[in-house]
Amino acid sequence: MAFDYTIKYKSENNYENPVHEAYWQFLVTPENNDSQELLSSNFNTSVDARIENSINGYDFETARIHCKKPFEKINFEAEFRLLKKEMNPFEFTPTLDNHLDYDLIESLLFKVEFESFLKETDLTKLTEKNKDIYLFNKDLSIFENLDALNKWVYIQLYFKTGVTDVGTLLDEIIENRHGVCQDFSHLFCAIARRNKIPTRYVSGYLHQGEGFFGDSQMHAWVEAFIPNIGWIGFDPTNNFLVNHNHIKISHGKDYNDCAPLKGVIYSSGKNETKYSVEVSYQQ
Amino acid sequence: MKYNKSNPIFSSYQNNTNLFDEIFDKNENVRPTYKKILELYSDHSIQDFANLNEKAKASFFNQGITFQVYSDKKAQEKIFPFDLFPRIIEAKEWETIEKGVIQRSKALNLFLWDVYHKKNIIKEGIVPMDLISTSGNYLRQMIDFNPPGGIYNHISGTDLIKHSDGKYYVLEDNIRCPSGVSYVICNRNALKRALFGVFNHYEIQTVTDYSENLLEMLESVKPKGVDSPTCVLITPGVYNSAYYEHCYLAKTSGIELVEGRDLFVEKDFVYMKTINGPKRVDVIYRRIDDLFIDPMEFRKDSVLGVPGLFAAYKKGNVTLANAPGTGVADDKAIYTYMPQIIKYYLNEEPILNNVHTYHCSNPDDLKYILENIANLVIKPVDEAGGYGISIGNRLTKEEIEKVKMVIKENPRKYIAQPIMSLSVHATYIDETNSFEQRHVDLRTYTLLGQDKEFVLKGGLTRVALQKGNLIVNSSQGGGSKDTWVLKK
Amino acid sequence: MLARVANDLFWMGRYIERAEHTARFVNVNYFSSLDAPNKLSQSRPFVLNSMYAMVNERVEDESELIEEDVLFNIGLNPDKIYSIISCIKIARENANSSRDLISTEFYESINKFYHYIMSYPKDTFVKNGLYDFTTTVSEHTAILRAKIRSTLLHNEVYALIMLGMNIERATQITRIIKTKFDDAERAIGGYTNPIKNSYEWTTLLKCAESYDMMRRLYRKTPTQLTTLEFLILNPDCPRSVMNSINQTYTHINQLDSLKLHSTNSSAFFIGKMRSEYEFKTIEEIQESVKKFVEDTLNNLVKISSKLEEEYFNY
């Protein structure tokens, strides 16, 4: 069974002073992978600008917009159509011997292979006081540990918008125990990596028909690599495994690799960005 | 032949025989290569040198062969001091240097390919993973990317010194944006103007063929499907301290000198804005650092770069020389593994010596270090910019004990190297109006292209103008000498 | 060639030319006023005001002008955009950014020139260095001109510099005419008829380094009619507006020989202006010198902005 998704991404940028030249890079296009197929994508802007499809440094698809005429306000709209397969998150063969897996993640080969996603970044750094905040139980399988971590993060933090931003560090999040999906995901990544499990931060869209947290905004979750199984998606904001409601755009070490919008603006003064997302499907 | 004292221009030359003097041996005899030039220079009085020195300075200044120094918000133009006494390298000696620096460049290139692909050298435990993963210069965007022609370090500058044992040692491999090559050529021109007579008595390799080789190398790494590539050199602009060099290289290799604002990217191709409209650019010799080449991908505040350039590069539509991410291999810590790196990829013994490195994490090494601390330099492995370095022979007894404690507490964090002594060379000193011994090093320039390798026969001999000083950098008041490589 | 560099070459040409005219204007006016035949022409404020008028500096009260200030501002004040030092600074900056395209010889000359001006002592200049300084500036610019002609390929680089120089020359000559015409009017006392034998015409010709040429051609004391005819319309006088426009026309075609000229192009506009001037008579100009001068300056500004749109847009 497949779901026929329509995703609308809208953003409005206002600038205090006229902008003479600007570049934007949108990383909002869903990727093609085993469970999702992008059927069409469409970009529009309110100003006369060139729109090009390109890639970012990690080979995810982007839309780059270059505008050379002065403006103070610009609207963007993107519309994507996508086929998403029904997914069973538990569709894998459980490991028979946990110790083999734990031995494997200790091996140099494994560490080198997954170096990028084992690395601590500024946004996924556990400082000295928090470094043992959550340790894995070696009697359980890696999957079981990650699933428990998913739940722990979900319980540990409560969802609240406007209290953190994209630069908020884990120390503050752990102390205040609130945040949004980025913060849940960063905390999950940090702890999993601390326990030697490669994890990647994922940005995407969430279909929220069933009352999940995620708002009408972009969503973020995590993929963790489990030996002999592969990358498995966890959504710590909702204490779920990733399913057909999750539409992936890109992944990276943390938010900074996946920022949906980057801009180079030749102007002075303040600017304000608002955006909204609409996700709907027909079965 | 003893020239000391009897020679009018060397009458007050203080020969410290503990140091390796390039001109005089331990018994104060003139080395064979320098006999003729010393004879010729003896026809001049020291006053002649003072005059020639003044003229050379004025000539550099008038030609605008200068760099900008900023102090108190005011920009000042300075010349890079030039010395009238050339450094001479024999053909045989040079041959070793040339082979050695090519060997290093090739090994580093293979190393870079490996760390951005399969990482075998790390998987096999030869180079520790930490050196890569904690390096700020390891660009993960480059993972699994194949640069055109398979080349990363198209242009390398290798810093060599001659130790008191008379052997060359490599101090550093510069494979980001090594500079100074234009001074090699300017120095040659200046010396020709000042003392043309001496050139008749030596057969010297030319240094003027650098730019044509540079262009040939750049063209050899053109993107796929391009017949005759358009190459450009991108500079941060007129206020950059190496701007003169950028102009010089662009001019002599006949390529356009561009700034970021002259380029734009459309549909993942790079164009420059000309008076006749956009013109496609295929190869970019970039003299701006990795993090400034594209504000979309790296530093957002960079006004030097070109939005979208990195995407064009990754799509294979433009070549960047040097490739982004080469910095990971010119790390201090990687340097210590150079002998192993050469062995691993080329199955060869290193031709040039590395300064021996003792790892405190190795118990035997640690024992040696603790016993010989006064003759060693202790460096932390993870600090850059000269922080945390202790030079053994400059420490007091108490300080030595303190260093020992620190090492023992955290042996993984430290390495030690013997204190190297740079060779000295007679150098005309303004203040005393005489020739004096000064420490020198040598930077060589290597080009690596597809099926192409080239080492400039000559190099930049840098001089530490302050007495006893070992730091030769121009920012620290260093000067330079014309460097002669003799023909066979 | 890069649009940015083309722009720099063009403006380098303009600034070199501007520095020369400013230097000569100051030199000639200052020294010829010392023994001028009538009182007003001789008066300090009158001369200083004339200098300021030439560089477009507003003067509130002529009588309060201080000679040393005026000379310093025009010659060596780096904060005044019109000063000779600023012109050469910008010209050299432009040379720096196009250094890979110009010859080593030319660069060395402009660099030496720059260092000469930068190190010229202010006190000497305002006290007794005026003659020395301004003549040396003229000489240096002559050297630059020679290096441009003889050490650069006569290709687009050359064409752009020459375009800049000629448009600037036409502009400066027209501005000098304007200033001296106003001076002459004032010197006579607001006469409406042609101002015949004013001392100012001789000064005007000297400002344009054209006095000797003009005397050879006309063999008479300069009058308004003959002076203007010579400086505006004579195609053989290398300083005339006509000559400059002719050269501008030649160089725009050199730059742009391959293009079909749309009626909106710079080449078309320059060609049109050239034809109009070619068939103009001095009698037509005499009817309203002021209007003619204004129109010419406007047209030159228009050429410059058209070039910018068409070639330098980056």
mmCIF file of N, CA and C in Angstrom, chain B residues 59-66 68 77 193 235 238-239 243-244 246-248 250-251 255-259 261-263 272-276, chain C residues 1-6 92-93 95-104 107-109 111-112 114-115 156 160 255 259 310-314:
data_model
loop_
_atom_site.group_PDB
_atom_site.id
_atom_site.type_symbol
_atom_site.label_atom_id
_atom_site.label_comp_id
_atom_site.label_asym_id
_atom_site.label_seq_id
_atom_site.Cartn_x
_atom_site.Cartn_y
_atom_site.Cartn_z
ATOM 1 N N SER B 59 64.350 49.334 -5.752
ATOM 2 C CA SER B 59 63.789 48.714 -6.933
ATOM 3 C C SER B 59 62.570 47.852 -6.580
ATOM 4 N N PHE B 60 62.656 47.111 -5.489
ATOM 5 C CA PHE B 60 61.508 46.320 -5.042
ATOM 6 C C PHE B 60 60.327 47.228 -4.727
ATOM 7 N N PHE B 61 60.664 48.338 -4.090
ATOM 8 C CA PHE B 61 59.621 49.264 -3.680
ATOM 9 C C PHE B 61 58.940 49.893 -4.898
ATOM 10 N N ASN B 62 59.751 50.344 -5.864
ATOM 11 C CA ASN B 62 59.187 50.974 -7.048
ATOM 12 C C ASN B 62 58.375 50.008 -7.894
ATOM 13 N N GLN B 63 58.827 48.782 -7.948
ATOM 14 C CA GLN B 63 58.075 47.807 -8.725
ATOM 15 C C GLN B 63 56.815 47.355 -8.007
ATOM 16 N N GLY B 64 56.691 47.796 -6.762
ATOM 17 C CA GLY B 64 55.495 47.406 -6.007
ATOM 18 C C GLY B 64 55.520 45.946 -5.607
ATOM 19 N N ILE B 65 56.724 45.401 -5.422
ATOM 20 C CA ILE B 65 56.821 44.021 -4.935
ATOM 21 C C ILE B 65 56.829 44.123 -3.422
ATOM 22 N N THR B 66 55.623 44.275 -2.902
ATOM 23 C CA THR B 66 55.495 44.624 -1.489
ATOM 24 C C THR B 66 54.365 43.837 -0.874
ATOM 25 N N GLN B 68 51.368 44.288 2.431
ATOM 26 C CA GLN B 68 50.770 45.285 3.309
ATOM 27 C C GLN B 68 50.872 44.836 4.758
ATOM 28 N N GLU B 77 53.091 49.783 3.317
ATOM 29 C CA GLU B 77 53.663 48.869 2.341
ATOM 30 C C GLU B 77 55.073 48.528 2.737
ATOM 31 N N ARG B 193 70.183 41.983 -11.652
ATOM 32 C CA ARG B 193 70.369 43.419 -11.861
ATOM 33 C C ARG B 193 71.554 43.936 -11.062
ATOM 34 N N THR B 235 41.669 35.424 -6.112
ATOM 35 C CA THR B 235 42.389 36.086 -5.022
ATOM 36 C C THR B 235 41.383 36.710 -4.066
ATOM 37 N N VAL B 238 42.938 43.008 -3.512
ATOM 38 C CA VAL B 238 44.151 43.822 -3.460
ATOM 39 C C VAL B 238 44.700 44.014 -2.052
ATOM 40 N N TYR B 239 43.869 43.785 -1.049
ATOM 41 C CA TYR B 239 44.371 44.020 0.308
ATOM 42 C C TYR B 239 45.020 42.785 0.924
ATOM 43 N N TYR B 243 48.876 39.583 -2.499
ATOM 44 C CA TYR B 243 48.263 40.029 -3.753
ATOM 45 C C TYR B 243 49.276 40.172 -4.881
ATOM 46 N N TYR B 244 50.446 40.662 -4.547
ATOM 47 C CA TYR B 244 51.461 40.798 -5.593
ATOM 48 C C TYR B 244 51.716 39.453 -6.270
ATOM 49 N N HIS B 246 49.701 36.889 -6.464
ATOM 50 C CA HIS B 246 48.555 36.469 -7.262
ATOM 51 C C HIS B 246 48.599 37.129 -8.639
ATOM 52 N N CYS B 247 48.894 38.440 -8.652
ATOM 53 C CA CYS B 247 49.011 39.161 -9.925
ATOM 54 C C CYS B 247 50.117 38.568 -10.769
ATOM 55 N N TYR B 248 51.224 38.338 -10.128
ATOM 56 C CA TYR B 248 52.395 37.853 -10.849
ATOM 57 C C TYR B 248 52.076 36.511 -11.509
ATOM 58 N N ALA B 250 49.134 35.140 -12.199
ATOM 59 C CA ALA B 250 48.104 35.245 -13.235
ATOM 60 C C ALA B 250 48.713 35.813 -14.511
ATOM 61 N N LYS B 251 49.493 36.851 -14.341
ATOM 62 C CA LYS B 251 50.073 37.528 -15.497
ATOM 63 C C LYS B 251 51.026 36.618 -16.258
ATOM 64 N N ILE B 255 46.623 33.724 -17.246
ATOM 65 C CA ILE B 255 45.250 33.421 -16.865
ATOM 66 C C ILE B 255 44.637 34.631 -16.181
ATOM 67 N N GLU B 256 43.322 34.629 -16.125
ATOM 68 C CA GLU B 256 42.616 35.768 -15.559
ATOM 69 C C GLU B 256 42.750 35.769 -14.035
ATOM 70 N N LEU B 257 42.954 36.939 -13.471
ATOM 71 C CA LEU B 257 42.970 37.081 -12.013
ATOM 72 C C LEU B 257 41.583 37.541 -11.592
ATOM 73 N N VAL B 258 40.882 36.722 -10.841
ATOM 74 C CA VAL B 258 39.506 37.080 -10.511
ATOM 75 C C VAL B 258 39.311 37.193 -9.002
ATOM 76 N N GLU B 259 38.266 37.906 -8.624
ATOM 77 C CA GLU B 259 37.823 37.930 -7.236
ATOM 78 C C GLU B 259 36.479 37.209 -7.202
ATOM 79 N N ARG B 261 33.614 38.170 -6.521
ATOM 80 C CA ARG B 261 32.502 38.898 -7.138
ATOM 81 C C ARG B 261 32.531 38.870 -8.657
ATOM 82 N N ASP B 262 33.635 38.419 -9.243
ATOM 83 C CA ASP B 262 33.687 38.316 -10.707
ATOM 84 C C ASP B 262 33.078 37.011 -11.210
ATOM 85 N N LEU B 263 32.819 36.103 -10.292
ATOM 86 C CA LEU B 263 32.322 34.789 -10.703
ATOM 87 C C LEU B 263 30.879 34.599 -10.247
ATOM 88 N N MET B 272 32.609 33.639 -15.396
ATOM 89 C CA MET B 272 33.113 34.946 -14.971
ATOM 90 C C MET B 272 32.419 36.021 -15.786
ATOM 91 N N LYS B 273 32.301 37.191 -15.171
ATOM 92 C CA LYS B 273 31.578 38.278 -15.820
ATOM 93 C C LYS B 273 32.554 39.109 -16.636
ATOM 94 N N THR B 274 32.484 39.004 -17.948
ATOM 95 C CA THR B 274 33.420 39.765 -18.787
ATOM 96 C C THR B 274 32.669 40.867 -19.514
ATOM 97 N N ILE B 275 33.444 41.698 -20.215
ATOM 98 C CA ILE B 275 32.808 42.791 -20.955
ATOM 99 C C ILE B 275 31.967 42.254 -22.107
ATOM 100 N N ASN B 276 32.205 41.018 -22.499
ATOM 101 C CA ASN B 276 31.384 40.439 -23.561
ATOM 102 C C ASN B 276 30.385 39.428 -23.018
ATOM 103 N N MET C 1 37.736 39.946 -21.175
ATOM 104 C CA MET C 1 38.219 40.633 -19.985
ATOM 105 C C MET C 1 37.106 40.778 -18.963
ATOM 106 N N LEU C 2 37.491 40.732 -17.704
ATOM 107 C CA LEU C 2 36.514 40.858 -16.631
ATOM 108 C C LEU C 2 35.889 42.252 -16.637
ATOM 109 N N ALA C 3 34.584 42.283 -16.400
ATOM 110 C CA ALA C 3 33.871 43.551 -16.387
ATOM 111 C C ALA C 3 34.412 44.481 -15.284
ATOM 112 N N ARG C 4 34.707 43.899 -14.154
ATOM 113 C CA ARG C 4 35.219 44.711 -13.042
ATOM 114 C C ARG C 4 36.555 45.338 -13.401
ATOM 115 N N VAL C 5 37.412 44.547 -14.019
ATOM 116 C CA VAL C 5 38.733 45.051 -14.374
ATOM 117 C C VAL C 5 38.622 46.089 -15.488
ATOM 118 N N ALA C 6 37.692 45.877 -16.416
ATOM 119 C CA ALA C 6 37.463 46.849 -17.485
ATOM 120 C C ALA C 6 37.075 48.194 -16.867
ATOM 121 N N ARG C 92 46.077 54.434 -8.961
ATOM 122 C CA ARG C 92 47.000 53.352 -8.633
ATOM 123 C C ARG C 92 46.256 52.136 -8.067
ATOM 124 N N GLU C 93 45.194 52.382 -7.304
ATOM 125 C CA GLU C 93 44.377 51.271 -6.836
ATOM 126 C C GLU C 93 43.786 50.509 -8.012
ATOM 127 N N ALA C 95 45.069 50.436 -10.946
ATOM 128 C CA ALA C 95 46.174 49.717 -11.586
ATOM 129 C C ALA C 95 46.470 48.434 -10.822
ATOM 130 N N ASN C 96 46.373 48.499 -9.512
ATOM 131 C CA ASN C 96 46.607 47.303 -8.695
ATOM 132 C C ASN C 96 45.642 46.191 -9.055
ATOM 133 N N SER C 97 44.381 46.555 -9.217
ATOM 134 C CA SER C 97 43.418 45.483 -9.445
ATOM 135 C C SER C 97 43.444 44.990 -10.880
ATOM 136 N N SER C 98 44.151 45.690 -11.754
ATOM 137 C CA SER C 98 44.282 45.177 -13.124
ATOM 138 C C SER C 98 45.750 44.878 -13.429
ATOM 139 N N ARG C 99 46.478 44.651 -12.350
ATOM 140 C CA ARG C 99 47.929 44.550 -12.488
ATOM 141 C C ARG C 99 48.391 43.392 -13.370
ATOM 142 N N ASP C 100 47.598 42.344 -13.418
ATOM 143 C CA ASP C 100 47.988 41.217 -14.259
ATOM 144 C C ASP C 100 47.833 41.530 -15.737
ATOM 145 N N LEU C 101 47.116 42.624 -16.073
ATOM 146 C CA LEU C 101 46.879 42.925 -17.489
ATOM 147 C C LEU C 101 47.760 44.032 -18.028
ATOM 148 N N ILE C 102 48.238 44.896 -17.148
ATOM 149 C CA ILE C 102 49.042 46.012 -17.627
ATOM 150 C C ILE C 102 50.517 45.628 -17.571
ATOM 151 N N SER C 103 51.349 46.413 -18.255
ATOM 152 C CA SER C 103 52.764 46.024 -18.330
ATOM 153 C C SER C 103 53.488 46.349 -17.023
ATOM 154 N N THR C 104 54.531 45.596 -16.783
ATOM 155 C CA THR C 104 55.371 45.830 -15.610
ATOM 156 C C THR C 104 55.920 47.262 -15.644
ATOM 157 N N TYR C 107 53.259 49.737 -14.756
ATOM 158 C CA TYR C 107 52.952 49.666 -13.330
ATOM 159 C C TYR C 107 54.029 50.341 -12.505
ATOM 160 N N GLU C 108 55.268 50.081 -12.870
ATOM 161 C CA GLU C 108 56.369 50.676 -12.114
ATOM 162 C C GLU C 108 56.290 52.202 -12.158
ATOM 163 N N SER C 109 55.929 52.748 -13.312
ATOM 164 C CA SER C 109 55.826 54.209 -13.433
ATOM 165 C C SER C 109 54.713 54.771 -12.562
ATOM 166 N N ASN C 111 53.420 53.422 -9.984
ATOM 167 C CA ASN C 111 53.764 53.170 -8.593
ATOM 168 C C ASN C 111 54.752 54.208 -8.067
ATOM 169 N N LYS C 112 55.722 54.538 -8.896
ATOM 170 C CA LYS C 112 56.702 55.581 -8.516
ATOM 171 C C LYS C 112 56.002 56.927 -8.346
ATOM 172 N N TYR C 114 52.926 57.441 -7.626
ATOM 173 C CA TYR C 114 52.143 57.370 -6.397
ATOM 174 C C TYR C 114 53.013 57.650 -5.176
ATOM 175 N N HIS C 115 54.151 57.006 -5.119
ATOM 176 C CA HIS C 115 55.023 57.206 -3.956
ATOM 177 C C HIS C 115 55.569 58.635 -3.906
ATOM 178 N N GLU C 156 42.106 45.480 -26.199
ATOM 179 C CA GLU C 156 40.997 46.027 -25.409
ATOM 180 C C GLU C 156 41.451 46.733 -24.129
ATOM 181 N N LEU C 160 40.314 50.533 -23.467
ATOM 182 C CA LEU C 160 39.565 50.958 -22.285
ATOM 183 C C LEU C 160 40.234 52.123 -21.572
ATOM 184 N N LEU C 255 36.992 48.312 -29.178
ATOM 185 C CA LEU C 255 36.530 47.460 -28.094
ATOM 186 C C LEU C 255 35.422 46.545 -28.560
ATOM 187 N N LYS C 259 30.443 43.716 -32.598
ATOM 188 C CA LYS C 259 29.015 43.848 -32.306
ATOM 189 C C LYS C 259 28.283 44.666 -33.365
ATOM 190 N N GLU C 310 26.723 48.837 -20.293
ATOM 191 C CA GLU C 310 26.977 47.855 -21.343
ATOM 192 C C GLU C 310 28.187 46.959 -21.045
ATOM 193 N N TYR C 311 29.211 47.515 -20.446
ATOM 194 C CA TYR C 311 30.458 46.751 -20.299
ATOM 195 C C TYR C 311 30.879 46.475 -18.857
ATOM 196 N N PHE C 312 30.570 47.388 -17.972
ATOM 197 C CA PHE C 312 31.164 47.287 -16.628
ATOM 198 C C PHE C 312 30.203 46.716 -15.604
ATOM 199 N N ASN C 313 29.084 46.254 -16.064
ATOM 200 C CA ASN C 313 28.065 45.802 -15.140
ATOM 201 C C ASN C 313 28.452 44.451 -14.554
ATOM 202 N N TYR C 314 28.822 44.435 -13.315
ATOM 203 C CA TYR C 314 29.235 43.149 -12.743
ATOM 204 C C TYR C 314 28.615 42.906 -11.387
#
